[in-house]
PDB file of C-alpha atoms in Angstrom:
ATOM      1  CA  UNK V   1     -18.888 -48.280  57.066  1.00 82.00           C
ATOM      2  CA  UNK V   2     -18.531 -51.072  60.070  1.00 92.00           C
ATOM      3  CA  UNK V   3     -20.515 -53.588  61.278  1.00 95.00           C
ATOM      4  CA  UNK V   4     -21.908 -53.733  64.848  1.00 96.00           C
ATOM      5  CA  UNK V   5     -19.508 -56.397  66.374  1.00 97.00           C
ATOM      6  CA  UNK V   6     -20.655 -56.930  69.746  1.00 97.00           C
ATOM      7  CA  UNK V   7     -22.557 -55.124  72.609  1.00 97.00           C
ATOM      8  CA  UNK V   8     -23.904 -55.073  76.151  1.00 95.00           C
ATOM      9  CA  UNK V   9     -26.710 -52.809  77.965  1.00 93.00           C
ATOM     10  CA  UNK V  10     -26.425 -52.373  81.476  1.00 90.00           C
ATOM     11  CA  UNK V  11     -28.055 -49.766  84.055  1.00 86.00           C
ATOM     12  CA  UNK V  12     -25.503 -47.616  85.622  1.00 84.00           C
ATOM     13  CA  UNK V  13     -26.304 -46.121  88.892  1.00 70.00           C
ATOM     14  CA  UNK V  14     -24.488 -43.790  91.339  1.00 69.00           C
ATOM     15  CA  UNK V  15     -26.381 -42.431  94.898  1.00 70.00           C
ATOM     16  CA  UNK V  16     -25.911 -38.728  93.134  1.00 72.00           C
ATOM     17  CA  UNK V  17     -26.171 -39.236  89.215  1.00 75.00           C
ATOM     18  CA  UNK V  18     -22.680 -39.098  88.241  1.00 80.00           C
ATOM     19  CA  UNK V  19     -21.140 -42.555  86.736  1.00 85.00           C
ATOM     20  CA  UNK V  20     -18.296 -43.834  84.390  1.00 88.00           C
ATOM     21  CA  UNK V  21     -17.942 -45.758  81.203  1.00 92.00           C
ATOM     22  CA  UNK V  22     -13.967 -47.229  82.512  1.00 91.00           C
ATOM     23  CA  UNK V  23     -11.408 -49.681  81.435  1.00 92.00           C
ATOM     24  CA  UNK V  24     -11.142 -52.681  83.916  1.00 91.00           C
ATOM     25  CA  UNK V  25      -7.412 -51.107  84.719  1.00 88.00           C
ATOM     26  CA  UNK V  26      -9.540 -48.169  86.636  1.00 83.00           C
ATOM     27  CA  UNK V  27     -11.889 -50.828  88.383  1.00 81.00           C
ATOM     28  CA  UNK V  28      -8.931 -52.783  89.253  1.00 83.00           C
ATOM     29  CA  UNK V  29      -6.652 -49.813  90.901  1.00 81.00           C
ATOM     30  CA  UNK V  30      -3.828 -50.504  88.571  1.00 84.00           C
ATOM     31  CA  UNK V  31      -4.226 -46.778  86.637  1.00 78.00           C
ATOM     32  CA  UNK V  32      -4.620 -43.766  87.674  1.00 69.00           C
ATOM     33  CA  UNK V  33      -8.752 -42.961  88.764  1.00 59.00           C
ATOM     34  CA  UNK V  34     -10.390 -40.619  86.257  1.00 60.00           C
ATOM     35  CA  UNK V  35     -11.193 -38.202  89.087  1.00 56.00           C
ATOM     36  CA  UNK V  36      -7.076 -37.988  89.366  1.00 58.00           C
ATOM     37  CA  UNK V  37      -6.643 -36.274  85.463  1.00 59.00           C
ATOM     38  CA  UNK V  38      -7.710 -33.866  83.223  1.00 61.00           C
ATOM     39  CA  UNK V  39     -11.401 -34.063  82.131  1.00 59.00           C
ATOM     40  CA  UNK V  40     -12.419 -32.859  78.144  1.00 62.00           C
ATOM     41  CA  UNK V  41     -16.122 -31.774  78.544  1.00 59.00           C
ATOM     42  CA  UNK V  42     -18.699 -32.027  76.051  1.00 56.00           C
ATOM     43  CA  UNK V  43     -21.917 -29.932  78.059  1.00 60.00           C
ATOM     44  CA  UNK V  44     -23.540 -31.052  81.124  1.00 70.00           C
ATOM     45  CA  UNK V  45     -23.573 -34.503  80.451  1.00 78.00           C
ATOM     46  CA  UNK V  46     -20.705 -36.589  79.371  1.00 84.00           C
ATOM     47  CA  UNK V  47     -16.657 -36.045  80.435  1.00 83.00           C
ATOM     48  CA  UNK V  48     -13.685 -37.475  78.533  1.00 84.00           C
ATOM     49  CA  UNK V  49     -10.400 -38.310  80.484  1.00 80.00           C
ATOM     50  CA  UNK V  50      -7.568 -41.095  79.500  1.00 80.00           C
ATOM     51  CA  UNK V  51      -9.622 -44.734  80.328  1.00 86.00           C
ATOM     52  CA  UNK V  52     -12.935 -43.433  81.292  1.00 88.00           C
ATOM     53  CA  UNK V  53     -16.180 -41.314  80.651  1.00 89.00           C
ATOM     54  CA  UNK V  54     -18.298 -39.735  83.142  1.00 86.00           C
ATOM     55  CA  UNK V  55     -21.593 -39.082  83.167  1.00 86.00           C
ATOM     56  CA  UNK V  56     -23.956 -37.072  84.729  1.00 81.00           C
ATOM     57  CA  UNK V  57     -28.038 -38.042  85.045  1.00 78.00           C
ATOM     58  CA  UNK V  58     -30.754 -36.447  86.810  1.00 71.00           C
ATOM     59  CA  UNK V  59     -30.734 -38.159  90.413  1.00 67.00           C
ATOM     60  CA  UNK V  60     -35.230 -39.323  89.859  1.00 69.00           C
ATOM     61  CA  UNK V  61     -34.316 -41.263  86.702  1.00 76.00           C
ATOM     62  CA  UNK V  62     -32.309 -44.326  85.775  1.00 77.00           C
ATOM     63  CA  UNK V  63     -29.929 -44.434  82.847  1.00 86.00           C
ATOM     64  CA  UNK V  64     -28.944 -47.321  80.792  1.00 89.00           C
ATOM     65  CA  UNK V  65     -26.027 -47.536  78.552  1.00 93.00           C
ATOM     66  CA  UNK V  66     -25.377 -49.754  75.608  1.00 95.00           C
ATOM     67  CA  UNK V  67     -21.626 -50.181  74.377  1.00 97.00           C
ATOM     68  CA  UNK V  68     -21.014 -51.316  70.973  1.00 97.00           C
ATOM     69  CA  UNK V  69     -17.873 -52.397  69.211  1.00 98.00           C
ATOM     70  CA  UNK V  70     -17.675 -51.701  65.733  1.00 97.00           C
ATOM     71  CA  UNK V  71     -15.147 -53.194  62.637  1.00 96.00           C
ATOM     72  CA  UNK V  72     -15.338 -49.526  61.529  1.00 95.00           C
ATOM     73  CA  UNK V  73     -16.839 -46.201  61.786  1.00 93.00           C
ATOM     74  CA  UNK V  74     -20.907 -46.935  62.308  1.00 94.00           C
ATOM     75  CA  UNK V  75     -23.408 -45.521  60.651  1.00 91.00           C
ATOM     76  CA  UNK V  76     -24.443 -41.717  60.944  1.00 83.00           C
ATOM     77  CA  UNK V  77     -26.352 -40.458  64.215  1.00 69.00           C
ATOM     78  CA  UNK V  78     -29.909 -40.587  63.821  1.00 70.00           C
ATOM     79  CA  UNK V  79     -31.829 -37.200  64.379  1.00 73.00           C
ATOM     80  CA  UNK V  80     -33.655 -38.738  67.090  1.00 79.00           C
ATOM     81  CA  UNK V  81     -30.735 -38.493  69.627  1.00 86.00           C
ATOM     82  CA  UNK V  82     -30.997 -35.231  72.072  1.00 86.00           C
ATOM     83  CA  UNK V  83     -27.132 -35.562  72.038  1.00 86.00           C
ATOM     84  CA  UNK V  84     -24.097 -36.716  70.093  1.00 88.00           C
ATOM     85  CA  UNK V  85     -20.558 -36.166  70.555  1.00 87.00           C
ATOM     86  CA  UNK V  86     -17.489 -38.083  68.906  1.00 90.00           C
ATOM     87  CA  UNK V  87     -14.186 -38.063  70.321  1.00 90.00           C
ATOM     88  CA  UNK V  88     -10.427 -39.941  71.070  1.00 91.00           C
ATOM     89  CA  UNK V  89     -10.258 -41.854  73.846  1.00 91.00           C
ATOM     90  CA  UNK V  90      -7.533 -44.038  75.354  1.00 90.00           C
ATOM     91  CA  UNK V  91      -7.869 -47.347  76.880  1.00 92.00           C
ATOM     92  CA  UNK V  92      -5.100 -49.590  78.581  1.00 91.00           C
ATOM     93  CA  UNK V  93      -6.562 -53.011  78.921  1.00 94.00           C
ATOM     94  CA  UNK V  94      -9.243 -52.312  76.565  1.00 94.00           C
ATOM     95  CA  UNK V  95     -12.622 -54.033  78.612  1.00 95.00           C
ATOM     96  CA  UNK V  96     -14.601 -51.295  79.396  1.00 95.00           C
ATOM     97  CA  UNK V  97     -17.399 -51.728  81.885  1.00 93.00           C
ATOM     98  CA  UNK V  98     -19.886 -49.318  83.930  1.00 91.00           C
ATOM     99  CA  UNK V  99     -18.901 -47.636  87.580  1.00 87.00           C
ATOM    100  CA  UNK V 100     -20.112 -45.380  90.196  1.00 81.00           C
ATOM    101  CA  UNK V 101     -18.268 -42.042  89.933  1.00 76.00           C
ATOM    102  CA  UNK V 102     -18.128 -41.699  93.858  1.00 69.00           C
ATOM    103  CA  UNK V 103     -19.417 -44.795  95.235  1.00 63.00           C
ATOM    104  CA  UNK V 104     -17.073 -46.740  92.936  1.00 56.00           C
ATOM    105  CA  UNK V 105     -19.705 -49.677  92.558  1.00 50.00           C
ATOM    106  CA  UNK V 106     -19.215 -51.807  89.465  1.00 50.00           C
ATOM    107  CA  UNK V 107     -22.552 -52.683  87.497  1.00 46.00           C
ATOM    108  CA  UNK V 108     -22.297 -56.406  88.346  1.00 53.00           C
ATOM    109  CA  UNK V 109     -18.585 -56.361  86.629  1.00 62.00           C
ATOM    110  CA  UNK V 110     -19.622 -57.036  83.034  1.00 85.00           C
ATOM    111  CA  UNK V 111     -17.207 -56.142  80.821  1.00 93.00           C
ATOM    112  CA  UNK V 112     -17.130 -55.220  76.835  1.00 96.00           C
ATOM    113  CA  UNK V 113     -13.852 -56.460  75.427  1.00 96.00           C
ATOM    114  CA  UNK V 114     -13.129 -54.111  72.771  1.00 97.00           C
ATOM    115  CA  UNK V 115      -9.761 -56.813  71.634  1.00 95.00           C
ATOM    116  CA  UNK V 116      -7.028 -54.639  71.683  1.00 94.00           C
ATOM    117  CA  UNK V 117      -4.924 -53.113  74.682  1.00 93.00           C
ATOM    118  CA  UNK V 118      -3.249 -49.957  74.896  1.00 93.00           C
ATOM    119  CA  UNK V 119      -5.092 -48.420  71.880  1.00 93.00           C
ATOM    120  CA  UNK V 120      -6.530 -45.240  71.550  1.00 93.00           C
ATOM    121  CA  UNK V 121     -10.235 -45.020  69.907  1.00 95.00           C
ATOM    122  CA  UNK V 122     -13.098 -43.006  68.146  1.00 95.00           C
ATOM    123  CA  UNK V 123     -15.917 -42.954  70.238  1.00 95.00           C
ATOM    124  CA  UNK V 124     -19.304 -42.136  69.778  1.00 93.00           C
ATOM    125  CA  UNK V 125     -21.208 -40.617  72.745  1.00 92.00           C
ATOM    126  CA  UNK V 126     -25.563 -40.548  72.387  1.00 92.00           C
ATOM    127  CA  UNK V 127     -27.966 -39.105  74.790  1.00 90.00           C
ATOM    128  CA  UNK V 128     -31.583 -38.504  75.310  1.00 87.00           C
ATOM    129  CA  UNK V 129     -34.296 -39.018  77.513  1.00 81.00           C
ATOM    130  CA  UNK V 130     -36.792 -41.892  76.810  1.00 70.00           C
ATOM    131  CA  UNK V 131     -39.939 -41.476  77.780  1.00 71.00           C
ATOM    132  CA  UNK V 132     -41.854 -44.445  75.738  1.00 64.00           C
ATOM    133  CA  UNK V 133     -41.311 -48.192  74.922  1.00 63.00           C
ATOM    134  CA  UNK V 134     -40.070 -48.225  71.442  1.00 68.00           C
ATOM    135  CA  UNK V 135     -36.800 -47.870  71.549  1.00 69.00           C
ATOM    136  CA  UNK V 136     -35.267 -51.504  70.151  1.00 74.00           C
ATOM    137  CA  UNK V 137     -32.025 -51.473  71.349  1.00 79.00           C
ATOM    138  CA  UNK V 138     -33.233 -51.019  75.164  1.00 72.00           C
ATOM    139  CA  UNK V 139     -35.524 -53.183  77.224  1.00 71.00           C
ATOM    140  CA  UNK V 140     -39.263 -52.771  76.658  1.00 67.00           C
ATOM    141  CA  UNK V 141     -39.916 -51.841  80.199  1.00 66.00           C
ATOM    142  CA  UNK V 142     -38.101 -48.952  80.529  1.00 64.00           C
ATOM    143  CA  UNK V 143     -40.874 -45.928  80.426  1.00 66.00           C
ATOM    144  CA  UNK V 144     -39.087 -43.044  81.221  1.00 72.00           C
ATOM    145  CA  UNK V 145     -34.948 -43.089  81.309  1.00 76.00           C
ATOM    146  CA  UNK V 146     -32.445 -41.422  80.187  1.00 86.00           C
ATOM    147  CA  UNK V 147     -30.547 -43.943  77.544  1.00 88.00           C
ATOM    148  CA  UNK V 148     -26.440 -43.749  76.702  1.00 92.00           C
ATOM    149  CA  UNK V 149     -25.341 -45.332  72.915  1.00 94.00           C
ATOM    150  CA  UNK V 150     -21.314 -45.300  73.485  1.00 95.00           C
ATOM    151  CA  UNK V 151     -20.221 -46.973  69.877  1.00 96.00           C
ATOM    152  CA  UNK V 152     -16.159 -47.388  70.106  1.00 97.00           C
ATOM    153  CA  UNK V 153     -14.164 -48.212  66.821  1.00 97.00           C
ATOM    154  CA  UNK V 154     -10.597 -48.238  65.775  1.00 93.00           C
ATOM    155  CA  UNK V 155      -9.169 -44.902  64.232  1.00 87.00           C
ATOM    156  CA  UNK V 156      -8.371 -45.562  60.155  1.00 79.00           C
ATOM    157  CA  UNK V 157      -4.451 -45.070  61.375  1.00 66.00           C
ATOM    158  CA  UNK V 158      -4.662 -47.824  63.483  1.00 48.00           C
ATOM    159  CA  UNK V 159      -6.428 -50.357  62.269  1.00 46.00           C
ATOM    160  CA  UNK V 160      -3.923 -52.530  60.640  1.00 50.00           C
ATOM    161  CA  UNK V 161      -2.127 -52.708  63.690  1.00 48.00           C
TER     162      UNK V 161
END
């Protein structure tokens, strides 16, 4: 089992719900943009494509995501999550940070540098809708959100390289 490495939780917001978990190379214009390539779709609510997730929230509430690195696979999904989905993903540069979908507005350009470029990744997609203050991984003040876990760690295969 891993340990939680590092992390950041930011709000993502788009004018019509729909934003993206992306690696800086989308940001930057240097790939391809995830609207450009085939999409792997896991429900209504989260989208897989080669450097970037997408998201869709309900328009009246605002989502925050954490990202988490792990050393290894983390711990088991609590119950508590509405959602859970785990997947491949590949990432060029490796820094992922939040987006608008449409809008393309960065979330203040923070980025989670997961250490290791062209990789591919396990990742670990959570959803559910908040709707009190316990929750310890998010800010107290959020009352009713939805909240996004995205936990990324290095495939077995890979990890000695």
């Amino acid at each position: 089992m891993g340990e939680l490495a590092s992390y950041l939780v930011e709000e993502a917001y788009d004018e019509d719900g729909t934003w993206m978990v992306v690696d800086e190379t989308v940001a930057t214009g240097k790939e391809t943009a995830p609207w450009e390539q085939e999409w792997q779709g896991q429900g209504d609510w989260v989208e897989v494509g080669p450097n970037a997730l997408a998201c869709q929230t309900h328009r009246d509430v605002r989502p925050y995501v954490r990202l988490e690195l792990w050393s290894g696979e983390p711990p088991l999904t609590e119950p508590a999550w509405d959602h859970s989905w785990t997947t491949e993903i590949f990432l060029r540069s490796g820094k992922i940070q939040l987006m608008g979908f449409y809008s393309g507005t960065e979330s203040e350009s923070r980025l989670l540098d997961l250490g290791h470029r062209d990789s591919t990744w396990l990742v670990r997609a959570q959803h559910k809708t908040l709707e009190n203050d316990r929750e310890t991984d998010f800010p107290r003040y959020i009352y009713r959100a939805e909240i996004y876990k995205f936990q990324f760690w290095r495939p077995i295969r890979f990890a000695g390289s």
